[in-house]
Coordinates of C-alpha atoms in Angstrom, one line a residue:
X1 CA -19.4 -1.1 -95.4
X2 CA -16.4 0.9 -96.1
X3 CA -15.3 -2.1 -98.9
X4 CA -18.6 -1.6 -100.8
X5 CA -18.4 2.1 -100.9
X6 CA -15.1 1.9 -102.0
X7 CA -16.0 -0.8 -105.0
X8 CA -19.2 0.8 -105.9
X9 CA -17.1 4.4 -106.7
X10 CA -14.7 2.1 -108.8
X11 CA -17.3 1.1 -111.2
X12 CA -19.2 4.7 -111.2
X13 CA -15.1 5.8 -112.3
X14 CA -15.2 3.0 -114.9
X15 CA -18.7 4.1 -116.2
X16 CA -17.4 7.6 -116.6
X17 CA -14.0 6.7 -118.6
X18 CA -16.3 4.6 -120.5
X19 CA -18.4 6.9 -121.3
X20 CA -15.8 9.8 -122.2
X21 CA -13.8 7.4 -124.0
X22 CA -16.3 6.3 -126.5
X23 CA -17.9 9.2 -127.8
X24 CA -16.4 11.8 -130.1
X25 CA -15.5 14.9 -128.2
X26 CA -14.8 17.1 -131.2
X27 CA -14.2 20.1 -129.6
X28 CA -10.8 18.3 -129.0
X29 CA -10.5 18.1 -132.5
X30 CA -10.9 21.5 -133.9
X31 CA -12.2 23.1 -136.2
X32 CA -12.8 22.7 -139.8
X33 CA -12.2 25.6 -142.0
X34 CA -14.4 26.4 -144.9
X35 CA -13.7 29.0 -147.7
X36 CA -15.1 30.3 -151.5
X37 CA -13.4 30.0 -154.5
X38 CA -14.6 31.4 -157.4
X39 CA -17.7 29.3 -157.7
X40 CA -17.5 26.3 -155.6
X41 CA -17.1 25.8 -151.8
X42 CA -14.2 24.1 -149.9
X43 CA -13.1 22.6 -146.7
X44 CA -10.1 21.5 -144.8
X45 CA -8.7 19.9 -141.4
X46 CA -6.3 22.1 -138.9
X47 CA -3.3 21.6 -140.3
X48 CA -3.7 20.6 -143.6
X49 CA -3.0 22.4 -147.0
X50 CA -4.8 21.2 -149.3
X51 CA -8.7 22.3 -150.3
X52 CA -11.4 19.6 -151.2
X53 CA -14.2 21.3 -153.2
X54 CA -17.5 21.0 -151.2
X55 CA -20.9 20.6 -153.3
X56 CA -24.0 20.9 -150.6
X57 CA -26.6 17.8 -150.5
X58 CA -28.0 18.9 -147.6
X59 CA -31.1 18.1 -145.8
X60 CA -33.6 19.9 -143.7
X61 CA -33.6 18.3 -139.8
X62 CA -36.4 19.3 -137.8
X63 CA -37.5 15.7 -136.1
X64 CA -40.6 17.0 -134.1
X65 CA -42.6 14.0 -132.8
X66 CA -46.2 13.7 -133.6
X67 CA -47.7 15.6 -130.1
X68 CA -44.8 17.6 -129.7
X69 CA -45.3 21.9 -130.4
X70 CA -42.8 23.8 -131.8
X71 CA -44.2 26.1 -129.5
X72 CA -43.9 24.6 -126.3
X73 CA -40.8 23.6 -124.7
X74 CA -38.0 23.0 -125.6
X75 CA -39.4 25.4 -128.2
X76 CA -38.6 23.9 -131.9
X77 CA -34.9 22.6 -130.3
X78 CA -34.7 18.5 -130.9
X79 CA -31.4 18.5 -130.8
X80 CA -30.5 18.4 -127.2
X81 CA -29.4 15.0 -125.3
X82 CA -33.3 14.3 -124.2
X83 CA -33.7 13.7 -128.1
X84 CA -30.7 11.4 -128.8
X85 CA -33.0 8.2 -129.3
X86 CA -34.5 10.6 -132.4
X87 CA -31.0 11.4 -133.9
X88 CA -29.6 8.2 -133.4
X89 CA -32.5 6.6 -135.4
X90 CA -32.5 9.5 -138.2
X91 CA -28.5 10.4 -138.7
X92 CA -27.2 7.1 -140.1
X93 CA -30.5 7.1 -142.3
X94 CA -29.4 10.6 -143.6
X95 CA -25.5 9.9 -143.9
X96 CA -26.6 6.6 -146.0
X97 CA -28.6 8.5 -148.5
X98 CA -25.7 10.3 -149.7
X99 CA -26.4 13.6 -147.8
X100 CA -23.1 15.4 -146.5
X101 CA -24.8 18.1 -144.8
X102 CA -28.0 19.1 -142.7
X103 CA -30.0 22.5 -142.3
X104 CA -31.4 23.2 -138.8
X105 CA -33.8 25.5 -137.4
X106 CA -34.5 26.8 -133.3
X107 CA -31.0 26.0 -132.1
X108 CA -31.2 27.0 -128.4
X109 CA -28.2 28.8 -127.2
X110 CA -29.2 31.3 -124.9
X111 CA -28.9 29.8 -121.0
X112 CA -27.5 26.5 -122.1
X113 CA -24.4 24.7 -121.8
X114 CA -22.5 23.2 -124.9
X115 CA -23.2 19.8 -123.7
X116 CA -26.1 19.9 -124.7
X117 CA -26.1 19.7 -127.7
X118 CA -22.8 18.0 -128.2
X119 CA -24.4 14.5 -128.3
X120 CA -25.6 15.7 -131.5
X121 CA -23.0 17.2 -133.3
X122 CA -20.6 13.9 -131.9
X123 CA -22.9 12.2 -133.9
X124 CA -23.2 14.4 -136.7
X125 CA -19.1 14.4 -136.7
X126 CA -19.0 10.5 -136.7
X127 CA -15.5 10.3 -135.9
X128 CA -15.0 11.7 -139.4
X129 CA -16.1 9.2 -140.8
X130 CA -18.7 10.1 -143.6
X131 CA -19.3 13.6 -141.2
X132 CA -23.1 15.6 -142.0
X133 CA -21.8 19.2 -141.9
X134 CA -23.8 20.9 -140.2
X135 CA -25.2 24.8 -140.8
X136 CA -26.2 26.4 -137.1
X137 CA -29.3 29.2 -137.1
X138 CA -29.0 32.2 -135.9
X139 CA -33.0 32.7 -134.8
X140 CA -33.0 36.4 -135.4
X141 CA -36.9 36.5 -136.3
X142 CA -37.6 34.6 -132.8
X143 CA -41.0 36.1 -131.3
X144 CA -41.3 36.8 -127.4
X145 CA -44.0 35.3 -125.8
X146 CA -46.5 38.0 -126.5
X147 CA -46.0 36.9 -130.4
X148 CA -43.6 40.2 -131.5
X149 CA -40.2 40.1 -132.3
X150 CA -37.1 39.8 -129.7
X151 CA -35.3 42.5 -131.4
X152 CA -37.7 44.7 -132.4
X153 CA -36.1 48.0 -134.1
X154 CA -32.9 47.5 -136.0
X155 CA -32.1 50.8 -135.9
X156 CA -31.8 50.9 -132.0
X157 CA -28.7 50.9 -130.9
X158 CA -29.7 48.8 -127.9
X159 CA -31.5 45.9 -130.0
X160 CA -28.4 46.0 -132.4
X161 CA -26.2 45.5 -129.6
X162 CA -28.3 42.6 -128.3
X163 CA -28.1 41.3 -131.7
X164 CA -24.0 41.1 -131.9
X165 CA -23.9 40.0 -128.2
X166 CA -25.9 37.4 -128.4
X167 CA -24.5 36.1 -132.1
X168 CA -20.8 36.2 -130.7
X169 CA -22.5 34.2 -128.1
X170 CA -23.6 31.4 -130.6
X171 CA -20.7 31.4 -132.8
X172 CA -18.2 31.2 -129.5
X173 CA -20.0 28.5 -127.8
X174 CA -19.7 25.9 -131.4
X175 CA -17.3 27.2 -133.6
X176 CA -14.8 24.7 -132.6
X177 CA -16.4 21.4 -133.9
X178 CA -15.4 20.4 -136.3
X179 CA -19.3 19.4 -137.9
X180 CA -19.9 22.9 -137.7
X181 CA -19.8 24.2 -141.5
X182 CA -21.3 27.7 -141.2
X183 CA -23.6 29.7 -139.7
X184 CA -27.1 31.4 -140.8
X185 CA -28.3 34.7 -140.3
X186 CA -32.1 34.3 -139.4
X187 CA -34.9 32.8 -142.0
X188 CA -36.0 34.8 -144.7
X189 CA -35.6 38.1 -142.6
X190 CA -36.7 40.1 -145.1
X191 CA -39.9 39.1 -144.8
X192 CA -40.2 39.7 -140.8
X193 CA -37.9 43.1 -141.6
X194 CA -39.0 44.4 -144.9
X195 CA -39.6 48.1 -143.2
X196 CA -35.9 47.8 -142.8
X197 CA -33.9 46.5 -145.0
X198 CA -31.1 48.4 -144.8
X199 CA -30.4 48.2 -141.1
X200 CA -31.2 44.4 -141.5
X201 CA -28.2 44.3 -144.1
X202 CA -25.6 46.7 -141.9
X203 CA -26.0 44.8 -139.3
X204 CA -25.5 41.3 -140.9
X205 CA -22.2 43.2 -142.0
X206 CA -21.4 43.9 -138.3
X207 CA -22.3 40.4 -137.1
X208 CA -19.9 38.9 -140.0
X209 CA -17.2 40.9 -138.7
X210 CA -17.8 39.8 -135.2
X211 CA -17.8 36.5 -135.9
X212 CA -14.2 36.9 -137.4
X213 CA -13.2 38.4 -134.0
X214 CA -14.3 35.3 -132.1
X215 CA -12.5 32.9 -134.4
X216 CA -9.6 34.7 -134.5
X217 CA -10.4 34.8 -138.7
X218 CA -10.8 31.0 -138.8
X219 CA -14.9 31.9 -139.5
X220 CA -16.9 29.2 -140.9
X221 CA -19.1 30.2 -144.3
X222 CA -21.9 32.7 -143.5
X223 CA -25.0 33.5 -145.0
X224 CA -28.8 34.9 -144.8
X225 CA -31.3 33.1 -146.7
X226 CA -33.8 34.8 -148.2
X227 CA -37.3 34.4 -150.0
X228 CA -37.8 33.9 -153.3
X229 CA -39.9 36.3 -153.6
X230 CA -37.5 39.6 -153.0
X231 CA -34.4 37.9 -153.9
X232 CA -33.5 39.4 -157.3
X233 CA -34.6 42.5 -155.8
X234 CA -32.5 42.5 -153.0
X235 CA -29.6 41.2 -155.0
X236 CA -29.6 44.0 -157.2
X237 CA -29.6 46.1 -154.4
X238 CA -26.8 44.9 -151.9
X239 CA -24.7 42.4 -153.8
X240 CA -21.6 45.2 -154.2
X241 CA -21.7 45.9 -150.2
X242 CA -22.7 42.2 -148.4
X243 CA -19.8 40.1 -146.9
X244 CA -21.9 36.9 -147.2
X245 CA -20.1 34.1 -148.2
X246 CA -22.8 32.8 -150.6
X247 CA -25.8 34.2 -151.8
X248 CA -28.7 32.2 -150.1
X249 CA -32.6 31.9 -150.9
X250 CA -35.3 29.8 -150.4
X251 CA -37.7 28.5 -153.4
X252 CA -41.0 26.3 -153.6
X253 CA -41.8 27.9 -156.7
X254 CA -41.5 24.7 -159.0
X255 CA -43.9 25.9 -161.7
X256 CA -42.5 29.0 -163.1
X257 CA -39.0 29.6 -162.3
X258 CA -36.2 27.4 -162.5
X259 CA -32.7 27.3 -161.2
X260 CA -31.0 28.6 -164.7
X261 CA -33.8 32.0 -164.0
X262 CA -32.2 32.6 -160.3
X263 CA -28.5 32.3 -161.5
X264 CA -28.8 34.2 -164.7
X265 CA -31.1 37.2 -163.1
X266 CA -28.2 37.3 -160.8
X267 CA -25.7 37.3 -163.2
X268 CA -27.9 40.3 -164.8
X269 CA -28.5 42.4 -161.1
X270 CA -24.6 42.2 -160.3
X271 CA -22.1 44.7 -160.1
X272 CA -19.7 43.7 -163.1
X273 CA -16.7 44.9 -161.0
X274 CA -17.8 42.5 -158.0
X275 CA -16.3 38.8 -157.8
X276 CA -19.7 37.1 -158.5
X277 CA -20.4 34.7 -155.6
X278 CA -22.2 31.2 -155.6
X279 CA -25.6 30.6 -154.6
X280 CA -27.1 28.0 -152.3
X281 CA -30.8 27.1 -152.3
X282 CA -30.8 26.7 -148.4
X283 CA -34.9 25.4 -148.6
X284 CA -36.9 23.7 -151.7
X285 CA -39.5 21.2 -150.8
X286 CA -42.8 20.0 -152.1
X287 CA -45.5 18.3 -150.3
X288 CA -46.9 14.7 -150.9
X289 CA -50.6 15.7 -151.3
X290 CA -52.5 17.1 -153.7
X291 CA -55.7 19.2 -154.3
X292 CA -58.4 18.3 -156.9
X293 CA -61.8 18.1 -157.3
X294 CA -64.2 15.7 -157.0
X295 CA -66.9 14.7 -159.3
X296 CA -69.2 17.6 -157.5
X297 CA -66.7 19.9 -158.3
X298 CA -65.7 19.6 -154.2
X299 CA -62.4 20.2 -153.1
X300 CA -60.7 17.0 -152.2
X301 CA -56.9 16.4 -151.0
X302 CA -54.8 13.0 -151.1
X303 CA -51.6 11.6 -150.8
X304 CA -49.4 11.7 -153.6
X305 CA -46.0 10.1 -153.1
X306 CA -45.2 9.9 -156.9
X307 CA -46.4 13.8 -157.4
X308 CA -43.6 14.3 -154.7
X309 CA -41.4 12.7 -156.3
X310 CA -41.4 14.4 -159.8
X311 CA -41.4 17.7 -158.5
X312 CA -38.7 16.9 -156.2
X313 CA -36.6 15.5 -158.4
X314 CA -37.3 18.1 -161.4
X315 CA -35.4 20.4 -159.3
X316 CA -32.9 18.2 -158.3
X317 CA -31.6 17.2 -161.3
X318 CA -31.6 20.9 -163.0
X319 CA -29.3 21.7 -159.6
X320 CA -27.0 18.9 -159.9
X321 CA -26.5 19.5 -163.6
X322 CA -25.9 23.9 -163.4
X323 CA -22.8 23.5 -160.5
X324 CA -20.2 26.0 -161.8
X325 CA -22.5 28.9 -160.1
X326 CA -24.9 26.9 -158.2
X327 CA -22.4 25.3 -155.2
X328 CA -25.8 23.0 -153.6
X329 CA -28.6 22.9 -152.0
X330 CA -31.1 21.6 -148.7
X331 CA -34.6 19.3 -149.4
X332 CA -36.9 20.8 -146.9
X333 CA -37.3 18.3 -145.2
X334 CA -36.7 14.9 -143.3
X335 CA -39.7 14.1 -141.5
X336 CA -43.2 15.6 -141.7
X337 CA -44.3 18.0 -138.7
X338 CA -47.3 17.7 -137.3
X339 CA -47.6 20.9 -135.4
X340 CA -47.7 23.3 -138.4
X341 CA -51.1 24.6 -139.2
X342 CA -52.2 26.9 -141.1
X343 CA -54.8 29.7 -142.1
X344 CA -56.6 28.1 -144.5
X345 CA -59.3 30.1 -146.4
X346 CA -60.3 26.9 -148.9
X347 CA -60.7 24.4 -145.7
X348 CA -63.0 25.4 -143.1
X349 CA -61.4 23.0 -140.4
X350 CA -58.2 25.1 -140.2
X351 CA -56.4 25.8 -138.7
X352 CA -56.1 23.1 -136.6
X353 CA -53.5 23.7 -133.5
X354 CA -53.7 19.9 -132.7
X355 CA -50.2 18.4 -133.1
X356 CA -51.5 15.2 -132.3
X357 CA -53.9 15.4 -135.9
X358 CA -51.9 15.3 -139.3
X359 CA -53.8 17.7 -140.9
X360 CA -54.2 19.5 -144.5
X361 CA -54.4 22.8 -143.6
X362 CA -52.1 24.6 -146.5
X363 CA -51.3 27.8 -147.2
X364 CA -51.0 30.4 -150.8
X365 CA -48.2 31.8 -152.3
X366 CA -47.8 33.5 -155.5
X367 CA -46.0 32.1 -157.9
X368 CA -46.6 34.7 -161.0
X369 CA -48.7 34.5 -163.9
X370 CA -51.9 34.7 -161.2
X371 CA -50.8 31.2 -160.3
X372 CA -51.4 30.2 -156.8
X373 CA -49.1 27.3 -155.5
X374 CA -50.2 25.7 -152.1
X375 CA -48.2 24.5 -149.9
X376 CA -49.0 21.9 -147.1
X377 CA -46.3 22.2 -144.9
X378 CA -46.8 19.2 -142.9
X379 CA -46.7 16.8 -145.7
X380 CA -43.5 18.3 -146.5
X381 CA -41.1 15.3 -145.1
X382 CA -39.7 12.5 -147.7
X383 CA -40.6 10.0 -144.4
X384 CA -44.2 10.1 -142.9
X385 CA -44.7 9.9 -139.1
X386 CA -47.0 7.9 -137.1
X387 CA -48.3 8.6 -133.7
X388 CA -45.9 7.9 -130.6
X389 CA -46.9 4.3 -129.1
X390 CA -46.4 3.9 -125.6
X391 CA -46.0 1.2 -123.0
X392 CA -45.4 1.4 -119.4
X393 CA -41.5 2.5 -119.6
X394 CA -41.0 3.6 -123.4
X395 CA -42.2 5.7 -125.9
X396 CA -41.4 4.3 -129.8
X397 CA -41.4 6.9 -132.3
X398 CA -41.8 5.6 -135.7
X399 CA -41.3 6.8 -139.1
X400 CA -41.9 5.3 -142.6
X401 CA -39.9 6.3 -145.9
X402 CA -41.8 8.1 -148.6
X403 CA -41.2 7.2 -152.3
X404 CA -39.4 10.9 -152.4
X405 CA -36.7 9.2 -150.0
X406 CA -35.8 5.8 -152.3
X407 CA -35.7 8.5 -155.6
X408 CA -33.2 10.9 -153.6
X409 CA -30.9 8.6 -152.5
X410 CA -30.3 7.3 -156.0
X411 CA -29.4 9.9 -157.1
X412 CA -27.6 10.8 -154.3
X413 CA -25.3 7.4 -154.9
X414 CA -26.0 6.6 -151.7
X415 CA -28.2 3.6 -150.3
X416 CA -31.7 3.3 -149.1
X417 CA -33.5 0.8 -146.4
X418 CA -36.7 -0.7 -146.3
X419 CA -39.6 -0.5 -143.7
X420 CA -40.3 0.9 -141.0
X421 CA -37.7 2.8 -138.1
X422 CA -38.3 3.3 -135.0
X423 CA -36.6 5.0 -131.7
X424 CA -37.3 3.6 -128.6
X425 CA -37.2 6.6 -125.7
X426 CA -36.6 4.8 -122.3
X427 CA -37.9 6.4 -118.8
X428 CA -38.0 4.6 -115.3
X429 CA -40.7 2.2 -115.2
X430 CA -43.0 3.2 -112.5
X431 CA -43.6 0.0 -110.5
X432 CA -39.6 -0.7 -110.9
X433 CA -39.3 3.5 -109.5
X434 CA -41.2 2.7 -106.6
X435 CA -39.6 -0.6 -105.6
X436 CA -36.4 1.3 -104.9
X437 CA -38.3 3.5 -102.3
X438 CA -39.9 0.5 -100.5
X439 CA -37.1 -1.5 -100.4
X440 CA -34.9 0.6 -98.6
X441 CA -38.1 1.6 -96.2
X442 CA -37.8 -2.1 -95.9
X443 CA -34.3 -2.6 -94.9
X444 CA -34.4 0.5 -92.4
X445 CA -37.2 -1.7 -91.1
X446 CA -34.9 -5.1 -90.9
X447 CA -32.4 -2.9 -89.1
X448 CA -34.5 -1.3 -86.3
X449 CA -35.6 -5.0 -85.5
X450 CA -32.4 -6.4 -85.8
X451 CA -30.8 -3.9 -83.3
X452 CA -34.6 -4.4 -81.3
X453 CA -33.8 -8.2 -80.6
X454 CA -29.9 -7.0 -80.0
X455 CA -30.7 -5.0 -77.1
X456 CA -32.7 -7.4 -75.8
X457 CA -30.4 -10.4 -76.3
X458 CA -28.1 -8.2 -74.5
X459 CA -29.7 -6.8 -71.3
X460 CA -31.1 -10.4 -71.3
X461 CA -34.8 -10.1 -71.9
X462 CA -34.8 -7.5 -69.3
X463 CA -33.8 -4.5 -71.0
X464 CA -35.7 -1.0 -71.1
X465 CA -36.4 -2.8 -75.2
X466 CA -38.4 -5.4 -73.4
X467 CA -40.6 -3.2 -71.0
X468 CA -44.3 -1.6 -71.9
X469 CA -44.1 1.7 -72.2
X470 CA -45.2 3.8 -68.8
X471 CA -48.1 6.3 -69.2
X472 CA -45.8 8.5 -67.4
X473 CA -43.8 8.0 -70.2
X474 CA -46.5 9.2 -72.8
X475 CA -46.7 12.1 -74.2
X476 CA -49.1 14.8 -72.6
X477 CA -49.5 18.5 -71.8
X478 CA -49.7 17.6 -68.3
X479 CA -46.8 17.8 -65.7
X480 CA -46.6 13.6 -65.5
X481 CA -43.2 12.8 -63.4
X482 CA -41.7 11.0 -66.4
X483 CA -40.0 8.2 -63.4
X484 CA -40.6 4.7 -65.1
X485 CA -43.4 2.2 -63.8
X486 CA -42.7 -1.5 -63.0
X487 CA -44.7 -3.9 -65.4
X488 CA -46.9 -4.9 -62.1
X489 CA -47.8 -1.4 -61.6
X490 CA -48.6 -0.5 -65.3
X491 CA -50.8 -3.7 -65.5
X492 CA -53.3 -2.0 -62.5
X493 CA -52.0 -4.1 -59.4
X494 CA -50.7 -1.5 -57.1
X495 CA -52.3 1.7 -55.9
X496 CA -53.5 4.3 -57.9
X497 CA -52.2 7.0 -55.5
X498 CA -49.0 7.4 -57.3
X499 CA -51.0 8.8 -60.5
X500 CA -53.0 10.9 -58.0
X501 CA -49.7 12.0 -57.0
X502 CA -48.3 12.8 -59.7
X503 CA -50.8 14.6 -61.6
X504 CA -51.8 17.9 -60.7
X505 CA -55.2 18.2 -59.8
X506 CA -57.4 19.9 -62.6
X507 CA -56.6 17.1 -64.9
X508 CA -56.9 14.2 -62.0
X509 CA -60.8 14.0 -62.4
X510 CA -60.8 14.4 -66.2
X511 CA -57.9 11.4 -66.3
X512 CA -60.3 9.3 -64.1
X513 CA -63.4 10.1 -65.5
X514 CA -61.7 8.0 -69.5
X515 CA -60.5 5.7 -66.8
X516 CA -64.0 4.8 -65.7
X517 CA -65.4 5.4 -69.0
X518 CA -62.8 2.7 -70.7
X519 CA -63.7 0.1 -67.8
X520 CA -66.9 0.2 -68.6
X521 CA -66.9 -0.7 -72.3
X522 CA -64.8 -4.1 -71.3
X523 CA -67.6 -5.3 -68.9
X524 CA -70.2 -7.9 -70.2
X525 CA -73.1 -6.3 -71.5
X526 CA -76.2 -6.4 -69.4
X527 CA -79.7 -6.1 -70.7
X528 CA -82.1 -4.2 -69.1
X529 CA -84.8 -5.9 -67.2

């Protein structure tokens, strides 16, 4: 017993170094420093000197499952261990495409560990081999669960010391790895904090300075994106005072503005004397379905891969082509997400909080000019998802490439696959789960048996194994004298006086009275005459 023990902890050891030995711990590694010059981003390792100019062909990573809630647990955050199967099916897609960095959103900080997540950012590392860079949220918008903001007033001292705690909390916990490339200040903010504005902005100051404090100045880039729709406003207003790193903002207006109007308003809404700063388009998507009408003048939707793809890469190519202010951008996004409804006054089925139901529930923005784009935001993915297939032990999650994916990666110069990929989640099966629990019932049952025939080899057939068990022996509330019975006197031969004996006498007549009582069922039945 004491050999297999001592075997069975050698191979648990050799599991373990296994384990640790063949994934990436990149904390180990360090971290990788980023920086601005003039125009363009840069990177290098610990302990090198020279800069390599950084250009951002991001993508947006949100791999929510068809039936999976953004609003239920784990609360938007598929990028912890349980979702490795997902990441290991989607990041060597991505890093083949020609992307060198991801956008995420809902990174879950708060009460977790830094395991787990670092699965994921191993993998997003690779070794350093072709690495995603990776930009971490900051979910400063988050609502509580009665649907209003975590930090409410931004002017309260207490909710902007929350803030900074938790934020040096964040940046502390990853700022080591080296996929980390920067850090994000909430999702369009302004929007969720337009009533204030300028204690939104103070603060971000605050938290940037912070986060120079925990890295002991070796900060990652910084940034808050921002909607399109204040941007140049807000630019005008706080581009002298903002530490950001980069200007940030997020556009689906592909009708009337273009990259060159963004840049150039900028260049007009600047402080002359202030080193004029890069801007990163951290979100532009467009969904692959489109609204018409039909014949009757009813309004119809349909998929529309190739409408994807020219608005997609209409934008894309005015980017790539405008670098020496514009240092990259993030496609929004990888897969489509079932879970996000919307209010939609033109369909009278929405919304529709089903994630299990792909649905076309869009909603309105306004794009100037009294044009009114719509966006459906679960179409938004450049792969399509289909519904989780299950067997009696695995769950297969599949996706299929949209034509938006084959167009990107071109022009990416990376490489694109064919058909469909799928990632296989693996859970005990549950006849296999409960044949562990019966066999070892079953072996305790060998045993007992085993040592039963042992005690009677031993006493030689005679032993207290081999005997019936008395009924002064049985368990009762009365005062029985527990001394044990021959065989000869349990099977009825001698005198009952003993019993009388030894029972005391209110329960005598009620233990003779089921004594006559079970006689009488045992003797042949006899009709009445």
């Amino acid at each position: 017993f004491f050999v297999m023990r001592a075997l069975w902890l050698v191979v648990l050891l050799g599991l373990l170094v296994y384990r640790v030995d063949s994934r990436c711990t990149g904390n180990a590694i360090g971290p990788t420093e980023f920086r601005v010059r003039g125009n363009r981003i840069e990177y290098r390792y610990s302990g090198d000197e020279g800069w390599t100019k950084f250009f951002l062909r991001s993508m947006g990573y949100s791999p929510a499952p068809p039936t999976f809630d953004a609003t239920d647990k784990p609360y938007g955050d598929f990028y912890s261990t349980e979702f490795r199967h997902l990441h290991e099916r989607d990041l060597p897609l991505i890093r083949k495409m020609g992307a060198n960095s991801i956008r995420l959103w809902s990174w879950n900080y708060m009460g977790t560990t830094v395991g787990n997540h670092a699965d994921f950012l191993d993998l997003c590392w690779n070794n350093g081999q072709t690495p995603l860079r990776v930009f971490l949220p900051f979910d400063m918008g988050a609502l509580g669960p009665d649907g209003q903001l975590i930090y409410k007033d931004l002017g309260n001292a207490q909710t902007r010391r929350a803030v900074v705690s938790d934020w040096a909390t964040l940046i502390d916990q990853y700022w080591r790895h080296p996929a980390i490339m920067g850090w994000l200040i909430g999702n369009e903010l302004d929007v969720a904090f337009g009533g204030y504005l300028n204690e939104l902005f103070s603060l971000a100051n605050l938290m940037i300075d912070v986060a120079k404090e925990v890295t002991k100045g070796k900060v990652q880039l910084i940034t808050m994106p921002l909607s399109e729709t204040s941007f140049l406003r807000l630019v005008k207003k706080y581009y002298a005072v903002m530490q950001f790193d980069f200007w940030s903002l997020q556009t689906y207006d592909r009708y009337t503005k273009t990259p060159e109007d963004y840049v150039n308003a900028t260049y007009d809404k600047r402080n002359p004397d202030v080193v004029l700063k890069p801007i990163v388009v951290t979100e532009f998507g467009s969904s692959s379905i489109q609204v018409s009408k039909d014949e009757k003048g009813k309004r119809i939707q349909f998929s529309n891969e190739s409408m994807q793809v020219e608005q997609l890469l209409s934008f894309v190519n005015r980017v790539e082509n405008f670098t020496h202010i514009i240092a990259g951008y993030s496609v929004m996004e990888w897969v489509d997400e079932w879970w996000k409804t919307a209010t939609d006054f033109k369909n009278p089925n929405c919304p529709n909080h089903r994630s299990d139901l792909h649905t076309f529930c869009a909603h309105y923005v306004n794009s100037g000019d009294d044009l009114v784009i719509a966006i459906h935001e679960e179409w938004l993915g450049i792969w399509t998802q289909t519904l989780p297939e299950k067997s009696r032990s695995t769950v297969s999650y599949c996706i299929q490439p949209k034509l938006a994916y084959f167009a990107l990666a071109e022009i990416w110069n990376g490489s694109s696959v064919h058909g469909e990929r799928c990632a296989i989640d693996k859970y005990p099966d549950p006849v296999v789960y409960m044949l562990g629990p019966m066999l070892v019932a079953l072996l305790f049952e060998l045993a007992y048996v085993l040592y039963f025939r042992f005690t009677m080899w031993k006493s030689g057939g005679k032993g207290t194994g081999g005997r019936l068990l008395s009924v002064s022996k049985r368990p009762s509330s009365s005062k029985l004298d527990l001394t044990a019975m021959d065989d000869d006197a349990e099977l009825g031969h001698k005198s009952e006086d003993p019993l009388k004996d030894a029972m005391p006498r209110d329960a005598m007549a009620e233990f003779f009275d089921v004594q006559a009582r079970v006689a009488a069922a045992f003797e042949p039945y006899q009709p009445r005459s």
